mmCIF file of C-alpha atoms and ligand atoms in Angstrom:
data_model
loop_
_atom_site.group_PDB
_atom_site.id
_atom_site.type_symbol
_atom_site.label_atom_id
_atom_site.label_comp_id
_atom_site.label_asym_id
_atom_site.label_seq_id
_atom_site.Cartn_x
_atom_site.Cartn_y
_atom_site.Cartn_z
ATOM 1 C CA MET A 467 42.537 -17.152 -12.687
ATOM 2 C CA ASP A 468 45.698 -15.922 -10.911
ATOM 3 C CA HIS A 469 45.793 -14.459 -7.431
ATOM 4 C CA SER A 470 45.595 -10.741 -8.367
ATOM 5 C CA CYS A 471 42.442 -11.392 -10.364
ATOM 6 C CA HIS A 472 40.693 -12.926 -7.334
ATOM 7 C CA THR A 473 41.515 -9.843 -5.282
ATOM 8 C CA LEU A 474 40.016 -7.543 -7.895
ATOM 9 C CA VAL A 475 36.749 -9.496 -7.993
ATOM 10 C CA LEU A 476 36.522 -9.358 -4.190
ATOM 11 C CA LEU A 477 37.069 -5.603 -4.215
ATOM 12 C CA ILE A 478 34.296 -5.058 -6.741
ATOM 13 C CA VAL A 479 31.853 -7.209 -4.755
ATOM 14 C CA SER A 480 32.536 -5.444 -1.460
ATOM 15 C CA PHE A 481 32.280 -2.021 -3.081
ATOM 16 C CA GLY A 482 28.887 -3.013 -4.459
ATOM 17 C CA CYS A 483 27.610 -3.921 -0.981
ATOM 18 C CA LEU A 484 28.929 -0.717 0.577
ATOM 19 C CA HIS A 485 27.296 1.301 -2.151
ATOM 20 C CA GLN A 486 23.891 -0.278 -1.494
ATOM 21 C CA THR A 487 24.100 0.470 2.230
ATOM 22 C CA THR A 488 24.856 4.106 1.482
ATOM 23 C CA ASP A 489 21.872 4.323 -0.872
ATOM 24 C CA ALA A 490 19.502 3.174 1.852
ATOM 25 C CA ILE A 491 20.478 6.110 4.046
ATOM 26 C CA HIS A 492 20.986 8.932 1.591
ATOM 27 C CA MET A 493 18.078 8.696 -0.778
ATOM 28 C CA GLU A 494 17.877 10.962 -3.729
ATOM 29 C CA LYS A 495 14.954 13.366 -3.490
ATOM 30 C CA LEU A 496 12.304 12.572 -6.069
ATOM 31 C CA ALA A 497 10.751 16.053 -5.908
ATOM 32 C CA ASN A 498 10.897 19.284 -3.926
ATOM 33 C CA ARG A 499 7.157 19.863 -3.539
ATOM 34 C CA LYS A 500 4.262 17.564 -2.737
ATOM 35 C CA MET A 501 0.473 17.761 -2.533
ATOM 36 C CA CYS A 502 -1.428 16.180 0.359
ATOM 37 C CA ALA A 503 -4.939 16.216 1.804
ATOM 38 C CA ASP A 504 -3.595 17.419 5.166
ATOM 39 C CA ARG A 505 -0.330 18.614 6.740
ATOM 40 C CA TYR A 506 0.695 15.090 7.682
ATOM 41 C CA CYS A 507 -0.353 13.387 4.441
ATOM 42 C CA SER A 508 -2.355 10.987 6.601
ATOM 43 C CA TYR A 509 -5.667 11.243 4.746
ATOM 44 C CA VAL A 510 -6.387 9.401 1.525
ATOM 45 C CA ILE A 511 -6.619 11.769 -1.432
ATOM 46 C CA SER A 512 -8.036 9.249 -3.853
ATOM 47 C CA VAL A 513 -8.413 5.637 -4.859
ATOM 48 C CA ALA A 514 -6.807 4.566 -8.113
ATOM 49 C CA LYS A 515 -6.880 1.419 -10.185
ATOM 50 C CA VAL A 516 -3.641 -0.074 -11.502
ATOM 51 C CA LEU A 517 -3.571 -0.098 -15.307
ATOM 52 C CA GLU A 518 -0.120 -1.601 -15.752
ATOM 53 C CA ASP A 519 2.265 -3.693 -13.595
ATOM 54 C CA TYR A 520 5.178 -1.871 -11.993
ATOM 55 C CA ILE A 521 8.215 -3.430 -10.315
ATOM 56 C CA ALA A 522 9.703 -1.352 -7.495
ATOM 57 C CA SER A 523 13.330 -0.446 -8.187
ATOM 58 C CA ASP A 524 14.228 0.033 -4.493
ATOM 59 C CA CYS A 525 12.609 0.228 -1.056
ATOM 60 C CA ARG A 526 11.129 3.682 -1.680
ATOM 61 C CA PHE A 527 8.728 2.210 -4.218
ATOM 62 C CA ILE A 528 5.894 -0.335 -4.146
ATOM 63 C CA ASN A 529 5.042 -3.016 -6.675
ATOM 64 C CA LEU A 530 1.847 -2.522 -8.638
ATOM 65 C CA LYS A 531 -0.223 -5.356 -10.041
ATOM 66 C CA LYS A 532 -2.681 -4.634 -12.824
ATOM 67 C CA GLY A 533 -6.267 -4.484 -11.572
ATOM 68 C CA LYS A 534 -5.374 -3.775 -7.898
ATOM 69 C CA MET A 535 -6.676 -0.701 -6.101
ATOM 70 C CA ILE A 536 -4.297 1.843 -4.566
ATOM 71 C CA TYR A 537 -4.900 4.413 -1.831
ATOM 72 C CA VAL A 538 -3.135 7.648 -2.763
ATOM 73 C CA TYR A 539 -1.699 9.703 0.147
ATOM 74 C CA SER A 540 0.392 12.306 -1.613
ATOM 75 C CA LYS A 541 1.431 13.471 -5.054
ATOM 76 C CA PHE A 542 4.759 14.955 -6.025
ATOM 77 C CA LYS A 543 4.953 17.992 -8.185
ATOM 78 C CA PRO A 544 6.676 16.835 -11.361
ATOM 79 C CA VAL A 545 10.388 17.495 -11.766
ATOM 80 C CA GLU A 546 11.803 17.920 -15.236
ATOM 81 C CA GLY A 547 13.410 14.775 -16.596
ATOM 82 C CA THR A 548 11.676 12.423 -14.143
ATOM 83 C CA GLY A 549 8.325 10.701 -14.069
ATOM 84 C CA LEU A 550 5.527 11.853 -11.836
ATOM 85 C CA PHE A 551 5.396 9.816 -8.637
ATOM 86 C CA TRP A 552 2.634 9.415 -6.086
ATOM 87 C CA LEU A 553 2.756 7.900 -2.605
ATOM 88 C CA GLY A 554 0.266 5.168 -1.816
ATOM 89 C CA SER A 555 -0.507 1.734 -0.513
ATOM 90 C CA VAL A 556 -2.051 -1.274 -2.171
ATOM 91 C CA TYR A 557 -5.539 -2.259 -1.146
ATOM 92 C CA GLY A 558 -5.172 -5.987 -1.635
ATOM 93 C CA ASP A 559 -7.088 -9.218 -1.176
ATOM 94 C CA HIS A 560 -4.873 -9.829 1.850
ATOM 95 C CA TYR A 561 -5.605 -6.512 3.449
ATOM 96 C CA VAL A 562 -3.812 -7.201 6.736
ATOM 97 C CA ASP A 563 -0.613 -8.281 4.948
ATOM 98 C CA GLN A 564 -0.632 -5.122 2.886
ATOM 99 C CA MET A 565 -1.116 -2.716 5.763
ATOM 100 C CA GLY A 566 1.894 -0.572 6.405
ATOM 101 C CA ILE A 567 3.301 -1.153 2.940
ATOM 102 C CA ILE A 568 3.498 2.327 1.601
ATOM 103 C CA GLY A 569 5.683 3.656 -1.159
ATOM 104 C CA TYR A 570 5.984 5.553 -4.395
ATOM 105 C CA PHE A 571 4.797 4.519 -7.818
ATOM 106 C CA PRO A 572 4.573 6.190 -11.236
ATOM 107 C CA SER A 573 1.210 7.919 -11.558
ATOM 108 C CA ASN A 574 0.889 7.032 -15.240
ATOM 109 C CA HIS A 575 0.462 3.374 -14.210
ATOM 110 C CA VAL A 576 -2.850 4.109 -12.445
ATOM 111 C CA ASN A 577 -6.221 5.707 -13.072
ATOM 112 C CA GLU A 578 -7.947 7.567 -10.254
ATOM 113 C CA THR A 579 -11.453 6.204 -9.833
ATOM 114 C CA HIS A 580 -12.571 8.041 -6.709
ATOM 115 C CA ILE A 581 -11.368 11.404 -5.391
ATOM 116 C CA PHE A 582 -11.960 11.945 -1.649
ATOM 117 C CA GLU A 583 -10.122 15.240 -1.270
ATOM 118 C CA LYS A 584 -10.477 17.689 -4.117
ATOM 119 C CA LYS A 585 -8.686 20.379 -2.130
ATOM 120 C CA THR A 586 -5.061 19.494 -1.470
ATOM 121 C CA ILE A 587 -2.340 21.527 0.191
ATOM 122 C CA GLU A 588 1.106 21.990 -1.269
ATOM 123 C CA MET A 589 4.233 21.814 0.863
ATOM 124 C CA PRO A 590 7.950 21.123 0.568
ATOM 125 C CA THR A 591 9.185 17.538 0.690
ATOM 126 C CA ALA A 592 11.550 16.544 3.486
ATOM 127 C CA ASP A 593 14.538 14.200 3.419
ATOM 128 C CA MET A 594 12.469 11.853 5.584
ATOM 129 C CA ASP A 595 10.009 11.454 2.702
ATOM 130 C CA PHE A 596 12.677 9.517 0.854
ATOM 131 C CA PHE A 597 14.072 7.522 3.710
ATOM 132 C CA CYS A 598 13.798 3.778 3.735
ATOM 133 C CA ALA A 599 15.917 1.001 5.149
HETATM 134 C C1 NAG B 1458 -10.219 5.692 -15.898
HETATM 135 O O1 NAG B 1458 -11.408 5.624 -15.138
HETATM 136 C C2 NAG B 1458 -12.528 6.241 -15.742
HETATM 137 C C3 NAG B 1458 -13.714 6.115 -14.803
HETATM 138 O O2 NAG B 1458 -13.373 6.074 -13.495
HETATM 139 C C4 NAG B 1458 -12.832 5.577 -17.086
HETATM 140 O O3 NAG B 1458 -13.894 6.260 -17.708
HETATM 141 C C5 NAG B 1458 -11.597 5.629 -17.962
HETATM 142 O O4 NAG B 1458 -11.840 4.905 -19.152
HETATM 143 C C6 NAG B 1458 -10.410 5.028 -17.247
HETATM 144 N N1 NAG B 1458 -9.206 5.172 -18.060
HETATM 145 C C7 NAG B 1458 -8.432 4.161 -18.382
HETATM 146 C C8 NAG B 1458 -7.226 4.495 -19.181
HETATM 147 O O5 NAG B 1458 -8.660 3.013 -18.015
#
């Protein structure tokens, strides 16, 4: 490998890192409208059981493991060309470890087993909904 080739590789690597940093700040909006149990999306809408594993693609999402239970806090209104995502947290065997881990997952990977709030309110999503570091 000659010298110019080394420089090119370095450039590509550093561009890749810069790009990732930018992604963490300016997240693409997954939807424009969401459904929640309350204004602050702080109440659990439902409990759902994971039917299929899901690997989070970035920090906005959470991993799902088949058989685990999920608390659902909000549901996006579907956008054409994308899957339908819900916001939730895993109710795990290690409950304390899981607390605070909240993120999006594809709703077709779970099955709601218990609905707490049949009446939800619809509101616009905010940029903050898609923020993660
Ligand atoms: C979803 O849950 C309901 C009961 O809560 C059950 O009857 C149904 O078979 C489940 N669906 C799947 C795909 O597991």
